[in-house]
CSV table of C-alpha atoms in Angstrom, one decimal:
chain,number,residue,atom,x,y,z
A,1141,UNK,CA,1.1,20.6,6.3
A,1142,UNK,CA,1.0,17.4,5.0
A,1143,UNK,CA,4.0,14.8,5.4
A,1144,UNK,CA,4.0,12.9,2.3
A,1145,UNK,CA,2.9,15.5,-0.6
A,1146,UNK,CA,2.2,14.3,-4.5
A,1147,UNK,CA,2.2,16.4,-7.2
A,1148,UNK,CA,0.0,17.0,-9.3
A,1149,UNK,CA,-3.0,15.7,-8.2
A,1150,UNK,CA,-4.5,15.3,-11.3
A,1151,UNK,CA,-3.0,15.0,-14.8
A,1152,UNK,CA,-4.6,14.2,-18.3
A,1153,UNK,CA,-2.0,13.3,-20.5
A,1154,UNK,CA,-1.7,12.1,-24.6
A,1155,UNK,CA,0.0,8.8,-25.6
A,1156,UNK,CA,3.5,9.1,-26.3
A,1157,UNK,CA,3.8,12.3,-23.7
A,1158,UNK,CA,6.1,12.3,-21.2
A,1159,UNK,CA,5.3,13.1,-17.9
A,1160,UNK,CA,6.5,13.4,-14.3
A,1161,UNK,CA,5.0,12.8,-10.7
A,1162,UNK,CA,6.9,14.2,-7.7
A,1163,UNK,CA,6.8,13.5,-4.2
A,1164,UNK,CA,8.1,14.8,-1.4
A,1165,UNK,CA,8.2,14.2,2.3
A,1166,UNK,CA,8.8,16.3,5.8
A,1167,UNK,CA,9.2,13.0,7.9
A,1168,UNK,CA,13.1,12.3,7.2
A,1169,UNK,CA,12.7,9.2,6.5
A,1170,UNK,CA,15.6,7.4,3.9
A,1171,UNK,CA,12.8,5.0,2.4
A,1172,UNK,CA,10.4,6.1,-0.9
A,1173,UNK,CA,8.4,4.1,-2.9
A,1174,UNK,CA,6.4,4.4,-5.6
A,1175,UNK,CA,3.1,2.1,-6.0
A,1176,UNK,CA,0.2,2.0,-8.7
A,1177,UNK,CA,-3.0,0.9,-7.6
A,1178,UNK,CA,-6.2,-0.4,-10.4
A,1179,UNK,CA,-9.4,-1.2,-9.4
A,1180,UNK,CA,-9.7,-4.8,-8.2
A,1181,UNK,CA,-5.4,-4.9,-8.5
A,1182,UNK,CA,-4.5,-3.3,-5.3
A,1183,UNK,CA,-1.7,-1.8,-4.4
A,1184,UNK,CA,1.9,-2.9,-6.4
A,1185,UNK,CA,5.6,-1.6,-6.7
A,1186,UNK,CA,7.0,0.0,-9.0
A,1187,UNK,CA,10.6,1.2,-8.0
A,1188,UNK,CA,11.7,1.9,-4.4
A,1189,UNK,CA,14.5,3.7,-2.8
A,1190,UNK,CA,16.4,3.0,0.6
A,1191,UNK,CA,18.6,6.0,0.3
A,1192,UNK,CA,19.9,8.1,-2.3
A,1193,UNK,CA,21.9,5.9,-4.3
A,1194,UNK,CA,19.7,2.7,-3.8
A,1195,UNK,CA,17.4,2.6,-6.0
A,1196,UNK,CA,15.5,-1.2,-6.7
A,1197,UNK,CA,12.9,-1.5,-9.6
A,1198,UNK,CA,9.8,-3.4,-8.0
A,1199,UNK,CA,7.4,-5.5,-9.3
A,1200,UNK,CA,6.1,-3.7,-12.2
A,1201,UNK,CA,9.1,-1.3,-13.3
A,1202,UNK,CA,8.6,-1.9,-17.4
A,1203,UNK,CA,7.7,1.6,-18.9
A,1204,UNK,CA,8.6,3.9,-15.6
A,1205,UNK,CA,11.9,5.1,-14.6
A,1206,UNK,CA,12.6,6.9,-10.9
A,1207,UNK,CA,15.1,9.8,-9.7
A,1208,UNK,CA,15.9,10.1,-6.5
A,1209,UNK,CA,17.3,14.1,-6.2
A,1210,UNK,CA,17.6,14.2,-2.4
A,1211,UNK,CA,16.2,12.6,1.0
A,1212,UNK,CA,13.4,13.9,0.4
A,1213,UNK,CA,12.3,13.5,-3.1
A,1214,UNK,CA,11.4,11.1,-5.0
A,1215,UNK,CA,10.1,11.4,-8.8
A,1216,UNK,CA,8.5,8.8,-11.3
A,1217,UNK,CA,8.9,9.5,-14.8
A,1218,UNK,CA,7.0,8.0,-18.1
A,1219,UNK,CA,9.1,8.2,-20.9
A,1220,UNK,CA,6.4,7.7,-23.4
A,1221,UNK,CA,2.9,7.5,-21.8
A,1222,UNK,CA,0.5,4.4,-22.9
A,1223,UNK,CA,-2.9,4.3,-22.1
A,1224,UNK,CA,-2.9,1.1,-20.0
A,1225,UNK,CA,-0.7,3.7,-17.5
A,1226,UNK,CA,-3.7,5.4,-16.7
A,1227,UNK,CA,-3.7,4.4,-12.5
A,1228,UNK,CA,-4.1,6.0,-9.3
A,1229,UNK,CA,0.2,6.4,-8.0
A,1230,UNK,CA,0.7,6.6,-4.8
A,1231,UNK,CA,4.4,7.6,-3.2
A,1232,UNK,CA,4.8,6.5,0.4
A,1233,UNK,CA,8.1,6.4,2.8
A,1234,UNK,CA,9.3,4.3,5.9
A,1235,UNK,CA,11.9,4.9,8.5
A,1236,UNK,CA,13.4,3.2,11.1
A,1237,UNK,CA,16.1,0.3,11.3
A,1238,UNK,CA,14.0,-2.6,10.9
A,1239,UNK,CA,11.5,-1.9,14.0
A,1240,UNK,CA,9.0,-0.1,12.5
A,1241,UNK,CA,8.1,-1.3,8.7
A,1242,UNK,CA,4.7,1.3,8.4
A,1243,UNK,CA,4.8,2.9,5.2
A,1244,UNK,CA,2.8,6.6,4.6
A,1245,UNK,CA,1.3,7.5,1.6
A,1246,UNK,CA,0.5,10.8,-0.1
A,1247,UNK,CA,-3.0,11.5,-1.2
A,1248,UNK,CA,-1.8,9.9,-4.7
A,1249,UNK,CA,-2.2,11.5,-8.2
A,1250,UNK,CA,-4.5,10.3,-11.1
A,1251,UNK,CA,-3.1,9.9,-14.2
A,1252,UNK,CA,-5.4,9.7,-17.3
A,1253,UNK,CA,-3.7,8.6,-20.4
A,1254,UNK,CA,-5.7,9.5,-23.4
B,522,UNK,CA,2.6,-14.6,-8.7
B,523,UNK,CA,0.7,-13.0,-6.1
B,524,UNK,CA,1.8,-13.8,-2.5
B,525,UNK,CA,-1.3,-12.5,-0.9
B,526,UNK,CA,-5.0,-13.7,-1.7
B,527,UNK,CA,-7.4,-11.6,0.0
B,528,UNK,CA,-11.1,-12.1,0.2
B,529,UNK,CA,-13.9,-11.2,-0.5
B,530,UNK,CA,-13.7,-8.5,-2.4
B,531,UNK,CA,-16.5,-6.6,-1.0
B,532,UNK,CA,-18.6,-6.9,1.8
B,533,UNK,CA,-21.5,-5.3,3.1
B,534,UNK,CA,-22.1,-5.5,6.6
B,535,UNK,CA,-25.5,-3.9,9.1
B,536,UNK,CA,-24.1,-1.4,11.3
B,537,UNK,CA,-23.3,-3.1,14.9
B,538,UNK,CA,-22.5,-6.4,12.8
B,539,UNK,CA,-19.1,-7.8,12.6
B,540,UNK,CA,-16.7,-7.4,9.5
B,541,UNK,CA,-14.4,-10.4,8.7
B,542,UNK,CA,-11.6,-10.2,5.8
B,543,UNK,CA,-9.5,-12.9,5.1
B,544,UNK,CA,-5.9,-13.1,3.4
B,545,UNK,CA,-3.5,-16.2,2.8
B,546,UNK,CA,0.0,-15.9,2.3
B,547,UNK,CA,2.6,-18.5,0.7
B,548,UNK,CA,6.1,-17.3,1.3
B,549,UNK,CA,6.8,-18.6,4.9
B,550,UNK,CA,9.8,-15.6,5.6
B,551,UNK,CA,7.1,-13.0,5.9
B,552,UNK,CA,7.4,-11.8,9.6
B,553,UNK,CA,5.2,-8.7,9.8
B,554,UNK,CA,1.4,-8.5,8.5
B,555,UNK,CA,-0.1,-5.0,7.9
B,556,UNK,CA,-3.5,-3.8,7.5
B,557,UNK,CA,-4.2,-0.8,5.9
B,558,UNK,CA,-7.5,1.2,5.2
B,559,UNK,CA,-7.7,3.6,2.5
B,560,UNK,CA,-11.0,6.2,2.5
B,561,UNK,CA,-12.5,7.5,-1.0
B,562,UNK,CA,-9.4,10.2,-1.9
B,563,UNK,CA,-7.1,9.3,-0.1
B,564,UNK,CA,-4.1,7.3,0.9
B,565,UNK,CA,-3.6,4.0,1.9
B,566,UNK,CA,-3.1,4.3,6.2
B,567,UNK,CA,-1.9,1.5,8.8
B,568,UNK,CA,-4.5,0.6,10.7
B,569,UNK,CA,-3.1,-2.6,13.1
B,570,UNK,CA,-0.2,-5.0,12.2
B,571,UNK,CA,0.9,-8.2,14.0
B,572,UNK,CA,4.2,-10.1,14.5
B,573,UNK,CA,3.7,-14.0,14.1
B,574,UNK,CA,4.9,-14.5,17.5
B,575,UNK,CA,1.5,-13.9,18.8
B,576,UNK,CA,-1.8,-15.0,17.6
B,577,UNK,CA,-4.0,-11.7,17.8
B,578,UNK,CA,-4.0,-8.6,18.4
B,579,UNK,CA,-6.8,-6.2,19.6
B,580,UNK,CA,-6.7,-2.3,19.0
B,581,UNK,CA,-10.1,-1.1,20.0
B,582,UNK,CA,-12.7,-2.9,17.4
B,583,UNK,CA,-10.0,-4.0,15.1
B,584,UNK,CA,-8.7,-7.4,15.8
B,585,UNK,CA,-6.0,-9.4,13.6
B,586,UNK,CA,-6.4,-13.1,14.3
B,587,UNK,CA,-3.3,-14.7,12.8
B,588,UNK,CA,-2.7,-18.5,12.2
B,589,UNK,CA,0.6,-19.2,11.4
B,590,UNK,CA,0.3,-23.1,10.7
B,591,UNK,CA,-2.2,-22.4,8.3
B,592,UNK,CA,-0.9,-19.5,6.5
B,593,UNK,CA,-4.0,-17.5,7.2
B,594,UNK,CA,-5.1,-13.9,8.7
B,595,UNK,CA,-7.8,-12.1,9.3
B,596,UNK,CA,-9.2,-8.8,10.5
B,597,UNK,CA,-12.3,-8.5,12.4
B,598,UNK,CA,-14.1,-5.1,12.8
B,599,UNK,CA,-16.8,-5.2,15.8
B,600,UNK,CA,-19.8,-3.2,15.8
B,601,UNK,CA,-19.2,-1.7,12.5
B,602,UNK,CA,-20.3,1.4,11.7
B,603,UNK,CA,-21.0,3.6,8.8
B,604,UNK,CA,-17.7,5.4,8.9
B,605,UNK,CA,-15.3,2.1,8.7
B,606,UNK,CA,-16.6,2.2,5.3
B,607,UNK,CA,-13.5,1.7,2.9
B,608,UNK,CA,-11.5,-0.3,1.5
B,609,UNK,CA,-9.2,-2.4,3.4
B,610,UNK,CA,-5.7,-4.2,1.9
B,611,UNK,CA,-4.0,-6.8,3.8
B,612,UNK,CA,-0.1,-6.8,3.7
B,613,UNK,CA,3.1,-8.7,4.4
B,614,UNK,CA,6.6,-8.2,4.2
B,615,UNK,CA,10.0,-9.7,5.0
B,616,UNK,CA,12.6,-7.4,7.7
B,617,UNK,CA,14.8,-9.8,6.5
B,618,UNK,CA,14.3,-8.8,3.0
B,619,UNK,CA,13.9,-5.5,1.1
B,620,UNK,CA,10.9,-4.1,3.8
B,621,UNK,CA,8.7,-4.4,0.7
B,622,UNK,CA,5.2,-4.5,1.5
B,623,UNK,CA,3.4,-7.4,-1.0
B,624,UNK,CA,-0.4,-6.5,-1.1
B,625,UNK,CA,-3.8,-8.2,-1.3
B,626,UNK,CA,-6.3,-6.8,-3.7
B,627,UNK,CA,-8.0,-5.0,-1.4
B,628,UNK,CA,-11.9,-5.6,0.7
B,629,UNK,CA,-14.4,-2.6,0.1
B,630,UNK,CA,-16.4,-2.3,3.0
B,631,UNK,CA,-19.4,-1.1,3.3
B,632,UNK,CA,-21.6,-0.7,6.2
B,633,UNK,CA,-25.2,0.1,5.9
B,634,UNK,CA,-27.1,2.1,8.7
């Protein structure tokens, strides 16, 4: 089974919908982030969370929100979908103390925002 | 304000050629320098990172060749072949910081038989 899993995989939403992407993770780590990645953008951050109650916003937070319900899960949220959403997300996780910085993604999810 | 400039932003290379990307950073606190390659589908994965204490490291036919004086590091790929075909984002962070990775833009590869 897979370590980092995304779900869904694939969603078509309307504007104004609100939706929620879920991720989960087997590897224990207390690290989660959330990215969006555009064509010719690469990869940037939206919220991440070092444990439970830490949660930072990232570089592009405006129009997302984040829960963190345990360890191991992390969701991001759209209040009120806009087309200029429509991205490839990507949820990754990191352990360690410092050591060790590698982050592992899930296979992503691609949202479509009609 | 982007805090890593990578280039180009594609590249096609002959197999058994060498691939070269370059990035560029600004913030001088950045201590640890990722590469990551990401295949059609799926997820970003870390493929070699280097400490600025040393000035390259080798794993197989990756190499990163880092200049720290300059700002500047690279990854080399020898004797590419048709399956290193993806794309391929430079990174940096801060352990003194948040451990947030700041991204280049991304290189896709491409490596013709």
């Amino acid at each position: 089974d897979a370590d980092v899993t995304q779900t869904p995989r694939n969603r078509i939403t309307k504007t104004g919908k609100r939706i929620m992407l879920e991720c989960s993770q087997t590897k224990g780590h207390d690290r989660m982030y959330w990215y969006r990645q555009d064509p010719g953008l690469g990869l940037r951050l939206i919220y991440y969370s070092f444990d439970v109650k830490d949660i930072n916003k990232g570089e592009i937070s405006d129009g997302y929100s984040v829960s963190r319900q345990a360890q191991a899960k992390f969701s991001l949220s759209l209040e009120s979908a806009i087309p200029n959403q429509t991205a490839l997300y990507f949820c990754a996780t990191s352990g360690g103390r410092g050591v060790n910085n590698e982050q592992f993604f899930g296979p992503g999810t691609r949202l479509t925002v009609l | 304000q982007q805090q890593v400039k990578q280039s180009p932003q594609s590249l096609i290379v002959q197999k058994g050629g060498i691939s070269i990307i370059n990035c560029a950073y600004e913030n001088t606190a950045f201590d640890y320098f990722p590469w990551y390659q990401q295949f059609p589908g799926k997820g970003p994965a870390l493929l070699i990172a280097i400490r600025p204490d040393v000035s390259e490291k080798k794993e197989g036919r990756f190499t990163i060749s880092f200049n720290k004086s300059a700002k500047q590091f690279s990854l080399h790929i020898m004797d590419s072949q048709p399956g290193d075909s993806a794309t391929y984002f430079c990174a940096a962070n801060t352990r003194a910081g948040s451990y947030q990775l700041t991204f280049g833009k991304g290189t896709k590869l491409s490596v013709i038989p």
